[in-house]
């Protein structure tokens, strides 16, 4: 099985006008969960616990260095999405953007965009994307 370095991760986010922007340059951390609620439905007569799956969740977290490049920087893209009422396209490609590579994508709302700074460090951001609508994020491949 091939292994890949995190430096290949490519993050594409649609800005408020719908243009797809590559914000990968400043991103230093991304979390792409595919969580599923699990409910215990065991009964008194069961010999083992029994479970059923519930709703899926794919809340995405992205962290990186603040970049205020006009139109394409992370700040220009993300600050325009906070408070939006419609989903925006989010795509994460762990191996890069070549055709056939894995891609996690979907329609998301930006629920958090926080800037953090300290006297001895760089200005950083922390952003949370939550699924918009019923589909959320799904795994597929780059077209």
GROMACS .gro file of C-alpha atoms in nm:
model
  143
    1UNK     CA    1   0.000   0.000   0.000
    2UNK     CA    2   0.139   0.339  -0.100
    3UNK     CA    3   0.176   0.605   0.164
    4UNK     CA    4   0.166   0.978   0.100
    5UNK     CA    5   0.310   1.282   0.270
    6UNK     CA    6   0.065   1.546   0.394
    7UNK     CA    7   0.233   1.811   0.178
    8UNK     CA    8   0.033   1.679  -0.118
    9UNK     CA    9  -0.303   1.779   0.037
   10UNK     CA   10  -0.497   2.016  -0.186
   11UNK     CA   11  -0.789   2.219  -0.047
   12UNK     CA   12  -1.037   2.389  -0.280
   13UNK     CA   13  -1.314   2.612  -0.144
   14UNK     CA   14  -1.576   2.798  -0.345
   15UNK     CA   15  -1.579   3.167  -0.252
   16UNK     CA   16  -1.899   3.368  -0.201
   17UNK     CA   17  -1.923   3.425  -0.578
   18UNK     CA   18  -1.889   3.051  -0.648
   19UNK     CA   19  -1.534   3.064  -0.788
   20UNK     CA   20  -1.324   2.767  -0.679
   21UNK     CA   21  -1.015   2.886  -0.487
   22UNK     CA   22  -0.712   2.678  -0.394
   23UNK     CA   23  -0.625   2.778  -0.035
   24UNK     CA   24  -0.375   2.491   0.017
   25UNK     CA   25  -0.065   2.711   0.041
   26UNK     CA   26  -0.137   2.830   0.396
   27UNK     CA   27  -0.321   2.522   0.526
   28UNK     CA   28  -0.120   2.322   0.780
   29UNK     CA   29  -0.391   2.097   0.924
   30UNK     CA   30  -0.717   1.948   0.800
   31UNK     CA   31  -0.953   1.702   0.969
   32UNK     CA   32  -1.193   1.511   0.739
   33UNK     CA   33  -1.410   1.296   0.964
   34UNK     CA   34  -1.674   1.054   0.844
   35UNK     CA   35  -1.851   1.008   1.177
   36UNK     CA   36  -2.165   0.804   1.223
   37UNK     CA   37  -2.396   0.812   1.525
   38UNK     CA   38  -2.420   0.470   1.687
   39UNK     CA   39  -2.706   0.385   1.920
   40UNK     CA   40  -2.712   0.097   2.168
   41UNK     CA   41  -3.033  -0.104   2.113
   42UNK     CA   42  -2.947  -0.397   2.341
   43UNK     CA   43  -3.226  -0.570   2.523
   44UNK     CA   44  -3.235  -0.760   2.852
   45UNK     CA   45  -3.229  -1.094   2.671
   46UNK     CA   46  -2.931  -1.016   2.447
   47UNK     CA   47  -2.604  -1.201   2.505
   48UNK     CA   48  -2.403  -0.914   2.350
   49UNK     CA   49  -2.461  -0.547   2.290
   50UNK     CA   50  -2.644  -0.458   1.968
   51UNK     CA   51  -2.608  -0.132   1.781
   52UNK     CA   52  -2.772   0.051   1.494
   53UNK     CA   53  -2.626   0.338   1.300
   54UNK     CA   54  -2.789   0.677   1.299
   55UNK     CA   55  -2.707   0.999   1.123
   56UNK     CA   56  -2.376   1.064   0.954
   57UNK     CA   57  -2.171   1.377   1.020
   58UNK     CA   58  -1.878   1.519   0.829
   59UNK     CA   59  -1.781   1.841   1.009
   60UNK     CA   60  -1.449   1.953   0.857
   61UNK     CA   61  -1.183   2.154   1.040
   62UNK     CA   62  -0.913   2.348   0.855
   63UNK     CA   63  -0.626   2.539   1.015
   64UNK     CA   64  -0.358   2.748   0.857
   65UNK     CA   65  -0.163   3.069   0.824
   66UNK     CA   66  -0.355   3.393   0.769
   67UNK     CA   67  -0.326   3.504   0.405
   68UNK     CA   68  -0.491   3.829   0.296
   69UNK     CA   69  -0.404   3.804  -0.074
   70UNK     CA   70  -0.690   3.973  -0.261
   71UNK     CA   71  -0.950   3.730  -0.402
   72UNK     CA   72  -0.750   3.410  -0.352
   73UNK     CA   73  -0.604   3.423   0.000
   74UNK     CA   74  -0.761   3.221   0.279
   75UNK     CA   75  -0.892   3.536   0.450
   76UNK     CA   76  -1.054   3.673   0.134
   77UNK     CA   77  -1.220   3.337   0.065
   78UNK     CA   78  -1.323   3.232   0.416
   79UNK     CA   79  -1.432   3.567   0.561
   80UNK     CA   80  -1.683   3.598   0.276
   81UNK     CA   81  -1.847   3.265   0.365
   82UNK     CA   82  -1.916   3.310   0.736
   83UNK     CA   83  -2.285   3.368   0.802
   84UNK     CA   84  -2.383   3.232   0.460
   85UNK     CA   85  -2.718   3.062   0.420
   86UNK     CA   86  -2.633   2.846   0.121
   87UNK     CA   87  -2.378   2.569   0.089
   88UNK     CA   88  -2.038   2.624  -0.068
   89UNK     CA   89  -1.830   2.361  -0.244
   90UNK     CA   90  -1.544   2.216  -0.040
   91UNK     CA   91  -1.296   1.965  -0.184
   92UNK     CA   92  -0.999   1.803  -0.008
   93UNK     CA   93  -0.761   1.586  -0.208
   94UNK     CA   94  -0.504   1.409   0.016
   95UNK     CA   95  -0.274   1.294  -0.266
   96UNK     CA   96  -0.313   1.603  -0.483
   97UNK     CA   97  -0.543   1.697  -0.766
   98UNK     CA   98  -0.452   1.445  -1.037
   99UNK     CA   99  -0.735   1.255  -1.204
  100UNK     CA  100  -0.831   0.937  -1.019
  101UNK     CA  101  -0.687   1.045  -0.683
  102UNK     CA  102  -0.917   1.032  -0.377
  103UNK     CA  103  -1.127   1.340  -0.302
  104UNK     CA  104  -1.356   1.431  -0.012
  105UNK     CA  105  -1.615   1.681  -0.131
  106UNK     CA  106  -1.957   1.825  -0.067
  107UNK     CA  107  -2.163   2.132   0.004
  108UNK     CA  108  -2.078   2.300   0.336
  109UNK     CA  109  -2.154   2.605   0.547
  110UNK     CA  110  -1.867   2.782   0.721
  111UNK     CA  111  -1.972   2.777   1.087
  112UNK     CA  112  -1.651   2.915   1.239
  113UNK     CA  113  -1.368   3.136   1.117
  114UNK     CA  114  -1.138   3.245   1.400
  115UNK     CA  115  -0.806   3.426   1.381
  116UNK     CA  116  -0.543   3.360   1.646
  117UNK     CA  117  -0.224   3.554   1.710
  118UNK     CA  118   0.041   3.570   1.978
  119UNK     CA  119   0.334   3.798   2.039
  120UNK     CA  120   0.577   3.523   1.946
  121UNK     CA  121   0.396   3.360   1.657
  122UNK     CA  122   0.228   3.394   1.321
  123UNK     CA  123  -0.134   3.496   1.268
  124UNK     CA  124  -0.327   3.172   1.217
  125UNK     CA  125  -0.687   3.080   1.141
  126UNK     CA  126  -0.915   2.798   1.251
  127UNK     CA  127  -1.223   2.723   1.036
  128UNK     CA  128  -1.508   2.473   1.072
  129UNK     CA  129  -1.724   2.361   0.782
  130UNK     CA  130  -2.052   2.179   0.854
  131UNK     CA  131  -2.252   1.983   0.594
  132UNK     CA  132  -2.522   2.175   0.410
  133UNK     CA  133  -2.835   1.982   0.319
  134UNK     CA  134  -2.872   1.608   0.341
  135UNK     CA  135  -2.563   1.483   0.161
  136UNK     CA  136  -2.264   1.633   0.343
  137UNK     CA  137  -1.914   1.526   0.254
  138UNK     CA  138  -1.852   1.207   0.061
  139UNK     CA  139  -1.544   1.028  -0.069
  140UNK     CA  140  -1.493   0.987  -0.441
  141UNK     CA  141  -1.216   1.053  -0.690
  142UNK     CA  142  -1.085   1.355  -0.876
  143UNK     CA  143  -1.244   1.375  -1.220
   0.00000   0.00000   0.00000
